[in-house]
Amino acid sequence: MTTTTPAMDFGPALNSVLDTVDRWQEEGNYPLFPVIAEPLGTRARLADGRLVSVFGSCDYLGLSRHPAVTEAAVAAVQRFGTHCYGTQPVGGFTELHRELESSLATFFGTPAAALFPTGMQANIGVLATLAGPGDAVLSDQLNHGSITMGGRLSGARLVTFRHNDLADLEAKLIAAVGDRRRIIVVDGLFSADGDFAPLAGIADLADRHDALLIVDEAHSGGVVGPHGRGAAELLGVLDRVDVITGTMSKAFASTGGFACGSERVMRMLRHSAGAYLLSLGLVPATVGAAVAAVRVATEEGQRLRTRTADNASALRARLREAGVNIGASEAHVVLVHIGRVDDTARIATRLLEQGFLVNPLFPPAVPIGGARLRIGVTSAHGRDEIDAVAKAITHAQTC
Ligand SMILES: Cc1ncc(COP(=O)(O)O)c(C=O)c1O
């Protein structure tokens, strides 16, 4: 771009995004893009020298610093280098990728798994493959944006039902009786609300109305359920889910997405999903780390999950006692509801200044007027850190 390129007009909606960002920066209320100089587990040194407690991470089992995981990432680079030859069907699939597929399938108790470059692409690829013109995709209104994108890209009729509202879902399934196929898709644990989908009721409706059921276990996989298999296991419906989607970017302390389900569906994804075929295979370091993380989540998972759950329940209790509005939060993702975007940006900035990194969520990730903070609780947090962040949030809300 030359210096003579005229300022680009993005249109009123997008221009207002940049206006807001400019205003936050001028007022000293800009909480985004903190530059991390040194990650230290639940603490991090920022580039300006500040030490912060990290509550903005989804490393729910604390595996990103586990020696078995970091050593596996290094060993993968030493053996396979930093890159892979191509997309998965043409050279981007090593013995490590094969091992990760089979360990994810074993972990989630499904016949097969397929790896995607990201969890976002897993959702897009699964929906755009399983649904098509003539079908109805029934999607919870608070589902992750990548599910909405996949539903739109599929060419199916995208029908949104009210959040966790079984009656509304049933009404919409009945209205979809003339569609070729009905596909229900939900987040197992809603990451912007912290509540679980009522999966037992949803599975009953799927049976009654001959619908497929897809559950995104991005935030719940590895973390909840007797074996860490996610919300579907926790709620006793694992064997009634047709396809699980998920990510290695949270409890599995790496990056990359996956789908788990029948061998036939996985083969179809591997041979036809654009979101699978059009990006390079996952690089060896991320695959090596994820293989080790799945192993640790199997071998040490019970202890780590208990610790995450105890930490989360302590934080929820502290915040509720202090009168902080955490809405429906019932797991390790705890939401602090604030409302206005400016207030949310200001509070997140103050918290960062006081040494707490949390995630501010703004529309469109949440509804207009529903800006909030997301606190990710992990097994690695100490109870002193939980107490300190609860105190800081309570104080920041009242200032
Ligand atoms: C519910 C849900 N699904 C999918 C994703 C996408 O995961 P990834 O980071 O691997 O693209 C996210 C990421 O935040 C998520 O919250």
XYZ file of C-alpha atoms and ligand atoms in Angstrom:
415
model
C 0.000 0.000 0.000
C 1.354 3.452 -0.837
C 0.951 6.482 1.405
C -1.309 8.006 -1.240
C -3.943 5.239 -0.904
C -7.091 7.039 0.284
C -8.468 6.034 3.714
C -10.800 3.107 3.097
C -14.447 3.505 3.969
C -15.687 0.172 5.370
C -19.292 1.318 5.747
C -21.052 2.587 8.884
C -21.091 -0.648 10.942
C -17.398 -1.435 10.519
C -16.306 2.213 10.717
C -17.945 2.356 14.138
C -15.778 -0.588 15.263
C -12.636 1.400 14.495
C -14.133 4.562 16.066
C -14.773 2.604 19.272
C -11.243 1.172 19.272
C -9.777 4.673 18.717
C -11.862 6.051 21.580
C -10.825 3.251 23.974
C -7.184 3.851 23.106
C -7.498 7.619 23.655
C -9.240 7.078 27.010
C -6.749 4.419 28.147
C -9.441 1.727 28.190
C -8.110 -0.661 25.543
C -7.819 -4.208 26.946
C -7.060 -6.099 23.733
C -3.803 -7.516 22.344
C -1.762 -7.543 25.572
C 1.699 -8.502 24.352
C 2.934 -11.617 26.148
C 6.689 -11.676 26.680
C 6.950 -14.774 28.832
C 4.181 -17.278 29.569
C 4.742 -18.756 33.034
C 1.799 -21.131 33.419
C -1.010 -19.374 35.240
C 1.068 -16.183 35.229
C 2.598 -14.304 32.343
C 5.102 -11.513 31.959
C 3.822 -8.843 29.556
C 6.117 -6.962 27.200
C 5.931 -3.886 29.455
C 7.319 -5.950 32.352
C 4.063 -6.428 34.273
C 3.369 -9.842 35.782
C -0.281 -10.898 35.408
C -2.382 -13.845 36.573
C -3.870 -15.462 33.490
C -7.603 -16.114 33.626
C -8.106 -15.692 29.907
C -6.832 -19.091 28.872
C -8.669 -22.289 27.947
C -5.792 -24.503 29.091
C -8.342 -26.038 31.460
C -6.198 -29.002 32.558
C -3.016 -26.927 32.767
C -1.318 -29.158 30.197
C 0.486 -26.462 28.197
C 3.409 -26.626 30.667
C 3.186 -30.350 31.441
C 6.660 -31.830 30.791
C 5.236 -34.767 28.827
C 3.426 -32.341 26.494
C 6.267 -29.879 25.957
C 8.794 -32.694 25.483
C 6.498 -34.362 22.917
C 6.252 -31.105 20.949
C 10.057 -30.771 20.874
C 10.492 -34.439 19.907
C 7.974 -34.011 17.079
C 9.932 -31.089 15.651
C 13.195 -33.009 15.949
C 11.723 -35.986 14.104
C 9.415 -34.337 11.533
C 10.671 -30.720 11.273
C 8.485 -27.635 11.505
C 6.301 -28.203 8.477
C 4.525 -30.886 6.544
C 4.565 -31.636 2.835
C 1.037 -30.634 2.001
C -2.610 -30.995 2.828
C -3.463 -34.199 4.677
C -4.340 -36.396 1.664
C -1.127 -35.506 -0.179
C 1.697 -35.652 2.367
C 0.447 -33.684 5.356
C -0.431 -36.807 7.312
C 2.408 -38.346 9.311
C 2.513 -41.285 11.693
C 1.919 -38.705 14.428
C -1.293 -37.503 12.730
C -2.452 -41.109 12.504
C -1.687 -41.605 16.191
C -3.600 -38.455 17.132
C -6.650 -39.524 15.109
C -6.728 -42.882 16.787
C -6.113 -41.513 20.278
C -8.918 -38.955 19.884
C -11.285 -41.694 18.675
C -10.344 -43.843 21.674
C -10.619 -40.914 24.067
C -14.128 -39.985 22.885
C -15.187 -43.609 22.439
C -16.012 -43.357 18.730
C -14.964 -45.614 15.835
C -12.949 -42.904 14.071
C -11.746 -39.300 14.079
C -10.580 -36.749 11.509
C -8.189 -33.852 12.154
C -8.899 -30.335 10.960
C -6.558 -27.322 10.906
C -8.728 -25.602 13.570
C -11.863 -26.257 15.576
C -13.562 -23.552 13.594
C -12.820 -25.462 10.394
C -14.050 -28.692 11.988
C -17.461 -27.135 12.579
C -17.566 -25.606 9.131
C -16.402 -28.813 7.444
C -18.788 -31.111 9.316
C -21.849 -28.958 8.735
C -21.080 -28.169 5.119
C -20.593 -31.912 4.487
C -23.477 -33.406 6.459
C -26.021 -30.746 5.495
C -26.946 -29.419 2.097
C -29.710 -27.766 0.120
C -33.058 -29.268 1.097
C -31.948 -29.959 4.691
C -32.685 -28.028 7.879
C -29.880 -27.244 10.344
C -31.371 -26.528 13.763
C -28.886 -24.470 15.738
C -29.059 -23.037 19.276
C -29.082 -19.237 19.099
C -25.977 -19.062 21.333
C -23.898 -21.595 19.393
C -20.358 -20.669 18.479
C -20.062 -18.500 15.370
C -18.255 -21.232 13.432
C -21.399 -23.392 13.662
C -23.463 -20.584 12.190
C -20.860 -20.151 9.430
C -20.930 -23.876 8.653
C -24.712 -23.906 8.607
C -24.782 -20.985 6.165
C -22.100 -22.455 3.947
C -23.904 -25.788 3.737
C -26.754 -24.300 1.703
C -29.244 -25.881 4.120
C -32.042 -23.907 5.752
C -30.470 -22.541 8.942
C -33.091 -22.511 11.698
C -32.173 -20.952 15.033
C -33.949 -22.097 18.186
C -34.089 -20.245 21.507
C -31.173 -20.993 23.815
C -31.621 -24.363 25.566
C -35.380 -24.222 24.880
C -36.576 -27.782 24.146
C -40.139 -26.675 23.357
C -38.892 -24.218 20.747
C -36.564 -26.852 19.283
C -39.422 -29.334 19.052
C -41.704 -26.779 17.357
C -38.973 -26.114 14.815
C -38.331 -29.823 14.242
C -42.036 -30.319 13.557
C -41.983 -27.413 11.112
C -38.991 -29.054 9.388
C -40.822 -32.332 8.747
C -40.819 -31.637 4.999
C -37.068 -31.022 4.847
C -34.924 -33.834 3.492
C -32.888 -34.144 6.717
C -32.943 -32.463 10.103
C -29.604 -31.809 11.779
C -29.478 -30.501 15.335
C -26.226 -28.844 16.378
C -25.316 -27.464 19.794
C -22.334 -26.477 21.883
C -21.998 -28.999 24.743
C -20.863 -26.206 27.057
C -21.698 -22.690 25.900
C -18.510 -20.680 26.087
C -20.147 -17.270 26.292
C -22.706 -18.320 28.915
C -21.051 -21.143 30.845
C -24.093 -23.431 30.838
C -24.535 -26.908 29.380
C -26.944 -27.858 26.581
C -29.832 -30.044 27.875
C -28.458 -32.946 25.875
C -30.719 -35.701 27.229
C -33.821 -33.799 26.084
C -32.168 -32.860 22.802
C -31.227 -36.492 22.103
C -34.844 -37.545 22.796
C -36.075 -34.934 20.314
C -33.490 -36.059 17.762
C -34.812 -39.635 18.051
C -38.453 -38.596 17.944
C -38.017 -36.380 14.878
C -35.451 -38.465 13.026
C -32.690 -35.863 13.279
C -28.900 -36.161 13.369
C -27.198 -34.728 16.451
C -23.864 -32.884 16.372
C -22.290 -31.659 19.615
C -19.361 -29.250 19.726
C -17.306 -30.262 22.769
C -14.709 -27.485 22.328
C -14.896 -26.281 25.940
C -16.079 -29.501 27.554
C -13.915 -32.151 25.833
C -11.228 -33.398 28.220
C -12.715 -31.459 31.111
C -16.127 -32.856 32.081
C -17.685 -36.295 32.252
C -16.383 -39.338 34.175
C -13.673 -39.943 31.546
C -13.432 -36.374 30.274
C -15.405 -37.186 27.145
C -17.365 -33.996 27.469
C -20.890 -32.764 28.038
C -22.444 -35.712 26.197
C -20.733 -38.142 28.573
C -21.563 -35.993 31.607
C -25.235 -35.978 30.619
C -25.323 -39.671 29.677
C -25.945 -39.388 25.924
C -22.546 -40.068 24.388
C -23.839 -43.046 22.397
C -26.683 -40.941 20.976
C -24.477 -38.250 19.389
C -23.767 -38.736 15.671
C -20.746 -36.460 15.405
C -18.618 -34.767 18.065
C -16.606 -31.747 17.002
C -13.871 -30.209 19.093
C -10.570 -28.480 19.285
C -7.084 -29.139 20.587
C -6.797 -25.412 21.404
C -8.339 -25.723 24.847
C -7.948 -28.672 27.263
C -5.539 -30.394 24.846
C -3.115 -27.466 25.055
C -2.242 -27.262 21.366
C -4.103 -26.123 18.242
C -6.178 -27.861 15.587
C -9.686 -29.223 15.403
C -11.262 -32.635 15.098
C -14.437 -34.525 14.385
C -15.234 -37.899 15.948
C -17.885 -40.290 14.685
C -18.408 -43.252 12.391
C -15.697 -44.445 10.010
C -17.938 -43.683 7.015
C -18.632 -40.090 8.046
C -14.936 -39.491 8.773
C -13.974 -40.907 5.364
C -16.477 -38.576 3.744
C -15.021 -35.572 5.601
C -11.472 -36.545 4.604
C -12.443 -36.782 0.943
C -14.902 -33.921 0.534
C -14.814 -31.229 3.233
C -13.291 -28.049 1.824
C -12.382 -26.918 5.338
C -10.317 -30.133 5.603
C -8.849 -30.265 2.120
C -7.928 -26.645 1.497
C -5.450 -26.058 4.356
C -2.085 -27.595 5.147
C -2.072 -30.501 7.596
C -1.395 -29.620 11.218
C 2.300 -29.014 11.812
C 4.212 -31.690 13.754
C 4.782 -29.682 16.967
C 1.049 -29.170 17.472
C 0.245 -32.800 16.701
C 2.987 -34.101 18.995
C 1.768 -31.875 21.836
C -1.845 -32.955 21.298
C -0.997 -36.682 21.257
C 0.763 -36.274 24.617
C -2.039 -34.061 25.993
C -4.680 -36.671 25.152
C -2.520 -39.298 26.865
C -2.108 -37.156 29.998
C -5.823 -36.313 29.959
C -6.455 -40.064 30.017
C -3.870 -41.034 32.626
C -4.034 -38.048 34.994
C -7.358 -36.626 33.864
C -9.460 -37.542 36.835
C -7.240 -35.671 39.305
C -6.892 -32.648 36.994
C -10.626 -32.481 36.214
C -11.498 -32.617 39.900
C -9.110 -29.763 40.586
C -10.503 -27.658 37.731
C -14.061 -28.288 38.919
C -13.177 -27.439 42.555
C -11.411 -24.232 41.516
C -14.342 -23.250 39.305
C -16.902 -23.935 41.985
C -14.859 -21.877 44.495
C -14.709 -18.955 42.051
C -18.433 -19.113 41.268
C -19.249 -19.219 44.982
C -16.971 -16.229 45.792
C -18.450 -14.145 42.971
C -22.061 -15.037 43.772
C -21.522 -14.264 47.469
C -20.166 -10.868 46.458
C -23.257 -10.168 44.345
C -21.435 -10.354 40.993
C -23.763 -11.357 38.147
C -22.346 -14.592 36.700
C -25.628 -15.557 35.059
C -26.039 -19.236 34.269
C -22.329 -20.137 34.719
C -22.163 -23.709 35.983
C -18.715 -24.947 34.974
C -15.087 -23.897 34.510
C -16.024 -21.097 32.085
C -17.328 -18.314 34.306
C -19.010 -15.283 32.773
C -19.273 -11.913 34.463
C -22.169 -10.073 32.861
C -21.639 -6.348 32.475
C -23.804 -5.139 29.575
C -22.270 -2.097 27.894
C -19.188 -2.564 25.739
C -17.472 0.557 27.111
C -17.924 -0.589 30.722
C -16.632 -4.027 29.806
C -13.546 -2.602 28.074
C -12.860 -0.305 31.031
C -13.201 -3.063 33.632
C -11.033 -5.487 31.631
C -8.377 -2.761 31.300
C -8.440 -1.990 35.051
C -8.148 -5.722 35.807
C -5.159 -5.995 33.486
C -3.527 -3.020 35.216
C -4.111 -4.754 38.551
C -2.509 -7.948 37.246
C -5.405 -10.089 35.944
C -5.755 -11.088 32.306
C -9.398 -11.975 31.507
C -11.287 -12.173 28.210
C -13.705 -9.360 27.423
C -16.488 -10.546 25.072
C -18.234 -8.024 22.836
C -20.966 -8.317 20.171
C -21.205 -10.107 17.784
C -19.676 -12.862 19.982
C -22.461 -12.026 22.482
C -25.829 -10.293 21.967
C -25.954 -6.483 21.745
C -26.139 -5.091 25.289
C -24.689 -8.344 26.647
C -20.953 -7.586 26.818
C -19.205 -9.571 29.542
C -15.938 -10.972 30.853
C -15.000 -14.604 30.431
C -12.871 -16.193 33.120
C -11.239 -19.496 32.228
C -10.505 -21.563 35.337
C -7.835 -24.249 35.153
C -6.486 -27.034 37.334
C -3.185 -25.165 37.562
C -4.634 -22.131 39.357
C -3.912 -21.956 43.063
C -6.696 -21.134 45.506
C -4.869 -17.878 46.313
C -5.170 -16.853 42.648
C -8.882 -17.736 42.617
C -9.470 -15.633 45.732
C -7.445 -12.750 44.306
C -9.270 -12.631 40.964
C -12.665 -12.865 42.688
C -11.729 -9.922 44.901
C -10.390 -7.889 41.966
C -13.530 -8.494 39.859
C -15.822 -7.591 42.737
C -13.873 -4.393 43.354
C -13.581 -3.476 39.647
C -17.328 -3.824 39.149
C -18.137 -1.382 41.877
C -15.655 1.312 40.728
C -17.488 -23.593 21.021
C -16.282 -23.415 20.133
N -16.177 -24.157 19.024
C -15.113 -24.035 18.206
C -14.100 -23.147 18.471
C -12.963 -23.008 17.517
O -11.791 -23.560 18.011
P -10.381 -23.257 17.352
O -9.685 -22.291 18.257
O -9.673 -24.558 17.308
O -10.639 -22.720 15.986
C -14.164 -22.349 19.606
C -13.066 -21.418 19.878
O -13.086 -20.554 20.678
C -15.282 -22.480 20.470
O -15.399 -21.724 21.565
